[in-house]
Amino acid sequence: TAPCTLTRVCTHKVASAVCSSLSTLSVSVVCLDMALRLRLLARQLRVGRAAMSSNTDSAGSVRAAGGSFSKKEQAQEDQYFHNLELEKLRKLREETEHHHQEEIDHHKESIEDLEEQIRRHKRKIERHKKKLPDSDSDSD
């Protein structure tokens, strides 16, 4: 029965390693997705700022007229886009925080699974120790 037990243990170890590799791969894919989304958002923010700054001279009849109304309108637009950027950053932070919490939960589950495997193997060792005859009694 030893080869069968050894084969089952080796197969279990290989299956555990494959599962661990797959879960690590899925976490890596999620991290890559988040990184790409961050880069895209940063690029959109840069393009939006460039478009705002280049179109300030011809941005409507009130602004073209000049004076205090155009200054007020410019300030309101700047405030609007500033608030829009803040909202995008807030959402991105929440998504990132949620992503990291999911990773933490995943790793905690992995730790719990591994601890259960350790406990199971220790129980098997104890059962095998109880089944083995004492070597001292054989020498008498």
Tab-separated table of C-alpha atoms in Angstrom:
chain	number	residue	atom	x	y	z
A	1	THR	CA	0.000	0.000	0.000
A	2	ALA	CA	2.987	2.352	0.318
A	3	PRO	CA	3.285	3.098	-3.428
A	4	CYS	CA	-0.442	3.913	-3.618
A	5	THR	CA	-0.220	6.262	-0.639
A	6	LEU	CA	2.921	7.862	-2.022
A	7	THR	CA	1.279	8.264	-5.429
A	8	ARG	CA	-1.784	9.899	-3.855
A	9	VAL	CA	0.395	12.292	-1.821
A	10	CYS	CA	2.489	13.228	-4.876
A	11	THR	CA	-0.622	13.686	-7.005
A	12	HIS	CA	-2.152	15.867	-4.297
A	13	LYS	CA	1.014	17.983	-4.115
A	14	VAL	CA	1.057	18.445	-7.884
A	15	ALA	CA	-2.638	19.348	-7.913
A	16	SER	CA	-2.084	21.838	-5.075
A	17	ALA	CA	0.848	23.399	-6.913
A	18	VAL	CA	-1.200	23.701	-10.114
A	19	CYS	CA	-4.125	25.293	-8.234
A	20	SER	CA	-1.751	27.678	-6.506
A	21	SER	CA	-0.141	28.634	-9.819
A	22	LEU	CA	-3.524	29.211	-11.437
A	23	SER	CA	-4.725	31.406	-8.589
A	24	THR	CA	-1.471	33.391	-8.708
A	25	LEU	CA	-1.908	33.770	-12.455
A	26	SER	CA	-5.480	35.032	-12.071
A	27	VAL	CA	-4.352	37.565	-9.452
A	28	SER	CA	-1.578	38.699	-11.814
A	29	VAL	CA	-4.067	39.154	-14.647
A	30	VAL	CA	-6.302	41.261	-12.401
A	31	CYS	CA	-3.282	43.381	-11.344
A	32	LEU	CA	-2.332	43.901	-14.985
A	33	ASP	CA	-5.908	44.925	-15.795
A	34	MET	CA	-5.879	47.484	-12.964
A	35	ALA	CA	-2.528	48.876	-14.121
A	36	LEU	CA	-3.809	49.289	-17.672
A	37	ARG	CA	-6.954	51.016	-16.406
A	38	LEU	CA	-4.831	53.404	-14.324
A	39	ARG	CA	-2.679	54.274	-17.339
A	40	LEU	CA	-5.757	54.831	-19.507
A	41	LEU	CA	-7.334	57.116	-16.915
A	42	ALA	CA	-4.112	59.098	-16.538
A	43	ARG	CA	-3.922	59.512	-20.316
A	44	GLN	CA	-7.571	60.639	-20.451
A	45	LEU	CA	-6.923	63.201	-17.722
A	46	ARG	CA	-3.888	64.574	-19.579
A	47	VAL	CA	-5.812	64.798	-22.866
A	48	GLY	CA	-8.749	66.472	-21.110
A	49	ARG	CA	-6.482	69.073	-19.543
A	50	ALA	CA	-4.762	69.758	-22.847
A	51	ALA	CA	-8.108	70.204	-24.590
A	52	MET	CA	-9.302	72.586	-21.885
A	53	SER	CA	-6.200	74.739	-22.011
A	54	SER	CA	-6.070	74.923	-25.828
A	55	ASN	CA	-9.739	75.935	-26.263
A	56	THR	CA	-9.862	78.739	-23.698
A	57	ASP	CA	-9.553	81.529	-26.273
A	58	SER	CA	-12.639	80.594	-28.308
A	59	ALA	CA	-14.842	79.014	-25.654
A	60	GLY	CA	-18.113	80.872	-26.207
A	61	SER	CA	-19.561	84.281	-26.837
A	62	VAL	CA	-19.485	85.432	-23.198
A	63	ARG	CA	-15.836	84.544	-22.821
A	64	ALA	CA	-14.968	86.068	-26.181
A	65	ALA	CA	-16.484	89.345	-24.992
A	66	GLY	CA	-14.103	89.411	-22.031
A	67	GLY	CA	-14.649	91.105	-18.703
A	68	SER	CA	-15.722	89.777	-15.327
A	69	PHE	CA	-18.340	87.406	-16.787
A	70	SER	CA	-15.698	85.594	-18.796
A	71	LYS	CA	-13.486	85.300	-15.714
A	72	LYS	CA	-16.413	83.899	-13.716
A	73	GLU	CA	-17.267	81.431	-16.484
A	74	GLN	CA	-13.625	80.323	-16.717
A	75	ALA	CA	-13.519	79.798	-12.948
A	76	GLN	CA	-16.738	77.756	-13.046
A	77	GLU	CA	-15.428	75.565	-15.853
A	78	ASP	CA	-12.145	75.049	-14.072
A	79	GLN	CA	-14.017	74.093	-10.896
A	80	TYR	CA	-16.251	71.685	-12.838
A	81	PHE	CA	-13.307	69.859	-14.423
A	82	HIS	CA	-11.419	69.870	-11.144
A	83	ASN	CA	-14.410	68.215	-9.432
A	84	LEU	CA	-14.729	65.764	-12.320
A	85	GLU	CA	-11.070	64.740	-11.939
A	86	LEU	CA	-11.489	64.389	-8.171
A	87	GLU	CA	-14.499	62.119	-8.682
A	88	LYS	CA	-12.588	59.945	-11.158
A	89	LEU	CA	-9.685	59.647	-8.745
A	90	ARG	CA	-12.039	58.798	-5.864
A	91	LYS	CA	-13.642	56.009	-7.913
A	92	LEU	CA	-10.238	54.719	-8.949
A	93	ARG	CA	-9.058	54.661	-5.330
A	94	GLU	CA	-12.169	52.726	-4.306
A	95	GLU	CA	-11.653	50.197	-7.109
A	96	THR	CA	-7.998	49.792	-6.200
A	97	GLU	CA	-8.803	49.401	-2.514
A	98	HIS	CA	-11.475	46.825	-3.346
A	99	HIS	CA	-9.034	44.958	-5.584
A	100	HIS	CA	-6.387	44.833	-2.855
A	101	GLN	CA	-8.972	43.652	-0.314
A	102	GLU	CA	-9.965	40.849	-2.692
A	103	GLU	CA	-6.309	39.829	-2.976
A	104	ILE	CA	-5.932	39.848	0.810
A	105	ASP	CA	-9.054	37.697	1.193
A	106	HIS	CA	-7.769	35.295	-1.463
A	107	HIS	CA	-4.430	34.917	0.309
A	108	LYS	CA	-6.155	34.405	3.674
A	109	GLU	CA	-8.234	31.625	2.138
A	110	SER	CA	-5.071	30.062	0.724
A	111	ILE	CA	-3.429	30.223	4.147
A	112	GLU	CA	-6.469	28.593	5.766
A	113	ASP	CA	-6.423	25.820	3.147
A	114	LEU	CA	-2.728	25.199	3.695
A	115	GLU	CA	-3.153	25.179	7.475
A	116	GLU	CA	-5.922	22.595	7.085
A	117	GLN	CA	-3.615	20.470	4.931
A	118	ILE	CA	-0.921	20.720	7.605
A	119	ARG	CA	-3.387	19.632	10.311
A	120	ARG	CA	-4.552	16.738	8.141
A	121	HIS	CA	-0.981	15.557	7.528
A	122	LYS	CA	-0.163	15.810	11.226
A	123	ARG	CA	-3.193	13.647	12.033
A	124	LYS	CA	-1.991	11.097	9.469
A	125	ILE	CA	1.465	11.092	11.044
A	126	GLU	CA	-0.072	10.497	14.468
A	127	ARG	CA	-2.187	7.630	13.120
A	128	HIS	CA	0.869	6.053	11.493
A	129	LYS	CA	2.837	6.387	14.727
A	130	LYS	CA	0.080	4.597	16.627
A	131	LYS	CA	0.016	1.760	14.070
A	132	LEU	CA	3.777	1.161	14.100
A	133	PRO	CA	5.076	-1.300	16.725
A	134	ASP	CA	7.665	0.007	19.197
A	135	SER	CA	11.201	-0.832	18.144
A	136	ASP	CA	12.167	-1.432	21.830
A	137	SER	CA	9.756	-4.356	22.204
A	138	ASP	CA	11.300	-6.139	19.188
A	139	SER	CA	14.800	-6.115	20.667
A	140	ASP	CA	13.816	-7.957	23.884
